[in-house]
XYZ file of C-alpha atoms in Angstrom:
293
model
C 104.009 93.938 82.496
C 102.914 97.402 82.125
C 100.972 99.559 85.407
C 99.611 102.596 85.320
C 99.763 104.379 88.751
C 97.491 107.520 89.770
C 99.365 110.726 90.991
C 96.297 110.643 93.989
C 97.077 107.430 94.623
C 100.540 107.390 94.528
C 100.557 110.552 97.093
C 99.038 108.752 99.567
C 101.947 105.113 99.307
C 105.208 105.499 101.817
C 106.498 103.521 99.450
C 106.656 103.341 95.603
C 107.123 100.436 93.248
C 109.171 101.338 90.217
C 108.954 99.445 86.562
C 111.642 100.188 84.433
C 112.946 98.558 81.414
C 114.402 95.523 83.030
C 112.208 92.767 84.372
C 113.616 93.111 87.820
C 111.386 95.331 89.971
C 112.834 98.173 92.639
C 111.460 99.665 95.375
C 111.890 103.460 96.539
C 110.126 106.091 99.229
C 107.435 107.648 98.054
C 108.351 111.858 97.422
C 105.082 113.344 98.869
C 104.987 116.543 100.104
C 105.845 116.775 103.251
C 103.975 120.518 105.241
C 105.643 121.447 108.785
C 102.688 120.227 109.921
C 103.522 116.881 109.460
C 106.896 117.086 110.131
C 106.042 118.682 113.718
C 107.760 121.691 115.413
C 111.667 121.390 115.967
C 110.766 123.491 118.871
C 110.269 120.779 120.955
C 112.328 118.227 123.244
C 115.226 116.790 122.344
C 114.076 113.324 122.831
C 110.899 114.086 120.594
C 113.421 115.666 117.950
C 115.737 112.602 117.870
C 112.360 110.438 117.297
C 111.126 112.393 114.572
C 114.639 112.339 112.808
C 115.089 108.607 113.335
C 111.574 108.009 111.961
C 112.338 109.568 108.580
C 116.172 108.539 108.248
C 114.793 104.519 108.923
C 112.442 104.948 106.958
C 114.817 106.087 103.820
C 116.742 102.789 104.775
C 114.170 100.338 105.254
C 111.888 101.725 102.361
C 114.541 101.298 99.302
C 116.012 98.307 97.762
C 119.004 99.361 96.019
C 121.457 102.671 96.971
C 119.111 105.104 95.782
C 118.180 106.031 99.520
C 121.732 107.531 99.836
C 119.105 110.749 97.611
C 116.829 110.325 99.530
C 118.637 110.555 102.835
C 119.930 114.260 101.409
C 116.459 115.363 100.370
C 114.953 113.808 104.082
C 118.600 115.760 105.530
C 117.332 119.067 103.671
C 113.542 118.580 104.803
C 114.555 118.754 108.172
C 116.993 120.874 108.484
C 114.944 123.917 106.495
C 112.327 123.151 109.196
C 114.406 124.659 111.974
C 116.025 120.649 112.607
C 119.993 121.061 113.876
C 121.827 119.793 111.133
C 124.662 118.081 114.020
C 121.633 115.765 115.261
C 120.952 115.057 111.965
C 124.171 113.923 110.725
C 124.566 111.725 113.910
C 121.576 110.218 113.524
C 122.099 109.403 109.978
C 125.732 108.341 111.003
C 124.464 105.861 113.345
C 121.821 104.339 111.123
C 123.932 102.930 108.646
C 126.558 101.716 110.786
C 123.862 99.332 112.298
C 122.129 99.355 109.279
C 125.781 98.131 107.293
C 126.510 95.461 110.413
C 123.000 93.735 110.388
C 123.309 93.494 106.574
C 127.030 92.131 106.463
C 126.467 89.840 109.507
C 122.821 88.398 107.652
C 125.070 88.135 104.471
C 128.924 86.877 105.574
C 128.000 85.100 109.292
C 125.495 82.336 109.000
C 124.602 81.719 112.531
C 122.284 79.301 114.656
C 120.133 80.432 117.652
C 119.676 78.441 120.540
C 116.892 79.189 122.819
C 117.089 78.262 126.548
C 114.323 79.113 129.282
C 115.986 80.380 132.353
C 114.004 80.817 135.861
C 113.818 84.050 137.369
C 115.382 84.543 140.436
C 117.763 87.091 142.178
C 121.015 85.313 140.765
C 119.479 85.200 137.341
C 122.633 87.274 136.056
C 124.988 84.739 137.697
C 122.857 81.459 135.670
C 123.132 83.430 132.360
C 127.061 83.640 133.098
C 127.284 80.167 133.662
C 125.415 79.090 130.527
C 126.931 81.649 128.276
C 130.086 79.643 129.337
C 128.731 76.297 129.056
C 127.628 76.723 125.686
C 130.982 78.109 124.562
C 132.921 75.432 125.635
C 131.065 72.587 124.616
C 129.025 73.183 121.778
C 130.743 73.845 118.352
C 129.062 74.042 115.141
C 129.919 71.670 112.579
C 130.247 74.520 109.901
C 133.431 76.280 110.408
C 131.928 79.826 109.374
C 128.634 79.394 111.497
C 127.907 81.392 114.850
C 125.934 80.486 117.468
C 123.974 82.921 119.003
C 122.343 82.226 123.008
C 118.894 83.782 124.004
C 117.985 83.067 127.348
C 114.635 84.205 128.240
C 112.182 84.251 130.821
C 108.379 83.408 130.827
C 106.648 85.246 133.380
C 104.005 83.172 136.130
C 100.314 83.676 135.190
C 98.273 84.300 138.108
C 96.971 80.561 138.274
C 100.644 79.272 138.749
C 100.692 81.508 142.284
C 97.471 80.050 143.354
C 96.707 77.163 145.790
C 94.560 74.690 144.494
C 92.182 73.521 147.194
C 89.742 71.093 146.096
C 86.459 71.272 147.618
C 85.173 68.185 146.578
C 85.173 65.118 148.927
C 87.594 62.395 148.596
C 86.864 59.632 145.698
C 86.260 56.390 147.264
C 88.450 53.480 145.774
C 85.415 52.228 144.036
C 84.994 55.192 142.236
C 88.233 55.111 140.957
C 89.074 54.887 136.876
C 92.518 54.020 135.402
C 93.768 51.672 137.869
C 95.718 48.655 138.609
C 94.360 46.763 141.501
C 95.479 43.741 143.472
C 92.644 41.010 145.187
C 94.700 38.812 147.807
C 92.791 35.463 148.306
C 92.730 34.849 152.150
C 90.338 31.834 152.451
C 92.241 28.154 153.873
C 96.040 27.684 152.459
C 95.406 30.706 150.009
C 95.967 32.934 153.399
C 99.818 31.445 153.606
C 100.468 31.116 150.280
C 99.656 34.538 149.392
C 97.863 33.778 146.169
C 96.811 36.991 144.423
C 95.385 38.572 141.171
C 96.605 41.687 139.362
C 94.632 43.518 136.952
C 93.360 46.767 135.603
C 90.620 48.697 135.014
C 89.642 51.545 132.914
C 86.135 51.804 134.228
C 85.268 52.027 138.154
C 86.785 49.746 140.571
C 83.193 49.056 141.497
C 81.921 47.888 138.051
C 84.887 45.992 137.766
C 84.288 43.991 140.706
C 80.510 42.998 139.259
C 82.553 41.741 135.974
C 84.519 39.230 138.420
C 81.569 37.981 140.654
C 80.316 37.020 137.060
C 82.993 35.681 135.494
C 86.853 35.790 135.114
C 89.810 34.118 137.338
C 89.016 35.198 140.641
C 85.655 33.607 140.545
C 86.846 30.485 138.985
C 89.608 30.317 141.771
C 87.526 30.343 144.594
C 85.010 27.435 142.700
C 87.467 25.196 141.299
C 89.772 25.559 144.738
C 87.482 26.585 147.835
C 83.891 25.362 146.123
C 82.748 28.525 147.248
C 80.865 30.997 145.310
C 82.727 34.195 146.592
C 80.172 37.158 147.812
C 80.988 40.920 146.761
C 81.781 41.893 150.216
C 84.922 39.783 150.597
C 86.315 41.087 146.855
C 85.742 44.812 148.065
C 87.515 44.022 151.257
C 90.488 41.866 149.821
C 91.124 44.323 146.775
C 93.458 47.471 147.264
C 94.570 50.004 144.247
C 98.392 49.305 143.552
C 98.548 52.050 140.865
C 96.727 55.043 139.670
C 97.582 55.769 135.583
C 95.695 58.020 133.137
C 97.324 57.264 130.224
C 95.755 54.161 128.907
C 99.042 52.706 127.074
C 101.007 53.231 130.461
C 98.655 51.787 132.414
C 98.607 48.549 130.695
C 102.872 48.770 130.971
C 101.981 49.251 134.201
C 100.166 46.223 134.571
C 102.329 43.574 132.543
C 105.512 45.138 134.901
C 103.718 44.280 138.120
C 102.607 40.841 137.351
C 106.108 39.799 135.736
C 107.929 40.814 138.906
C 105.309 39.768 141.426
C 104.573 36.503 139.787
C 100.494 36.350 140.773
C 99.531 32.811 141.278
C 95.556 33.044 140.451
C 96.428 35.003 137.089
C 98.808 31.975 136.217
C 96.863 29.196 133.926
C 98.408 25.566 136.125
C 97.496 23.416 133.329
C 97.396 24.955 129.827
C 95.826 23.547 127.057
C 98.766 21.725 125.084
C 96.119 21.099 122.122
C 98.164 23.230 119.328
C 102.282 23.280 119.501
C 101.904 26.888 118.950
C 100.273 27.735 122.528
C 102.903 24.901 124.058
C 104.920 27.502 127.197
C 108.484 27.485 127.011
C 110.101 24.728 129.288
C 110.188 25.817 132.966
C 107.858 28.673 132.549
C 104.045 28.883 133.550
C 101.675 30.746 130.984
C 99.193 33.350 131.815
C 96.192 34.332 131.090
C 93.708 36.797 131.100
């Protein structure tokens, strides 16, 4: 594939790509022509000169894809120097840039390595935790590929202003009829049903209080008190015999919830005395009563 390039354009890319005969494409730093403007005044701090130096020797590194940038670090090492840049800073800097610049290449290259990220809490013996789980890690986890390293970050997330706020809710508390998402208990405390503790456990993803108006219709607390007091029980003895055992948002764990407490408490008006034995299929296992909704 064949690209023609403007010289105006071309002046104005940090970084040029290169076509030559091969397929394979290159990449090297575009040669503009750099003024003293640009390049700034060497008359300046030494912290500003180091910056500008870095900037240009980083960018010979980082800009080229094959060893071509060894030119252009000579013709960035002449720039600088013929604009009044010491040539000592410059060779250090250029010194230390491909040390690193060697390491973080051999170490991508000849050490695969895995990272493991662990979120540590600030506090003032922060230095003392990182300590410990440097040495934790060391000892006890080993990668299963000989040649792979593992490299620890511990780091910290800092408290949004919302986390060092009290909460104070203004709002009144919610009556237990106004309550959603519960599992609630009715204790039956008319004639033998007071000794006998005979009780009913279910739940409830609407309001206690609409619940309630579902039983004085229907269900096995009203059929209870027909069928074993002949009495047709009034809405003021459910509220006052019914207490909230559990309070669970999540619908699936709230129905967990549910089956757990009436396994282990064992309530006697949710248990069906004499099931229909019509089908073998809905037969209970010997011993066992069968319950129902």
């Amino acid at each position: 594939m064949e690209e023609m390039w403007s010289n105006e354009f071309e002046e104005k890319l940090s970084q040029t790509i290169s076509h030559p005969d091969c397929p394979q494409l290159y990449t090297r730093v575009g040669n503009q022509c750099l003024s003293v403007f640009f390049i700034g005044n060497s008359d300046c701090p030494e912290k500003y000169r180091r910056s500008v130096i870095n900037a240009f020797v980083k960018r010979a590194l980082t800009h080229s894809s094959t060893w071509k940038s060894i030119t252009e670090l000579r013709r960035v090492s002449q720039l600088l120097t013929s604009n009044g840049y010491p040539q000592k800073d410059i060779d250090d800097v250029i010194r230390r840039r491909m040390d690193a610049f060697m390491s973080e290449n051999k170490l991508k290259t000849e050490e695969p390595s895995i990272t493991l990220y662990y979120k540590n809490t600030m506090s003032t013996a922060h230095k003392e935790d990182e300590k410990a789980i440097k040495k934790i890690i060391n000892n006890n986890v080993t990668p299963t590929r000989a040649n792979t390293r593992l490299n620890l970050v511990i780091y910290y997330k800092s408290h949004k202003t919302a986390n060092l706020i009290m909460k104070n809710s203004c709002l009144p508390p919610v009556s237990p009829l106004q309550k959603v998402n519960v599992v609630y208990q009715h204790k039956c405390t008319v004639g033998d049903c007071n000794h006998l503790n005979s009780r009913y456990i279910g739940f409830t993803t609407t309001t206690q209080s609409k619940r309630i108006t579902a039983h004085l219709q229907d269900g096995a607390i009203r059929r209870h008190y027909v069928s074993e007091h002949f009495l047709l029980v009034r809405r003021q003895h459910i509220e006052k015999n019914t207490e909230i055992l559990e309070k669970v948002n999540d619908i699936k764990r709230l129905k967990m919830t549910e089956a757990i407490l009436i396994y282990f408490e064992e309530p006697t008006i949710y248990i069906q005395q004499q099931p229909e034995v019509s089908l073998p299929s809905k037969q209970p296992p010997p011993g066992r009563k069968q319950a129902v909704s």
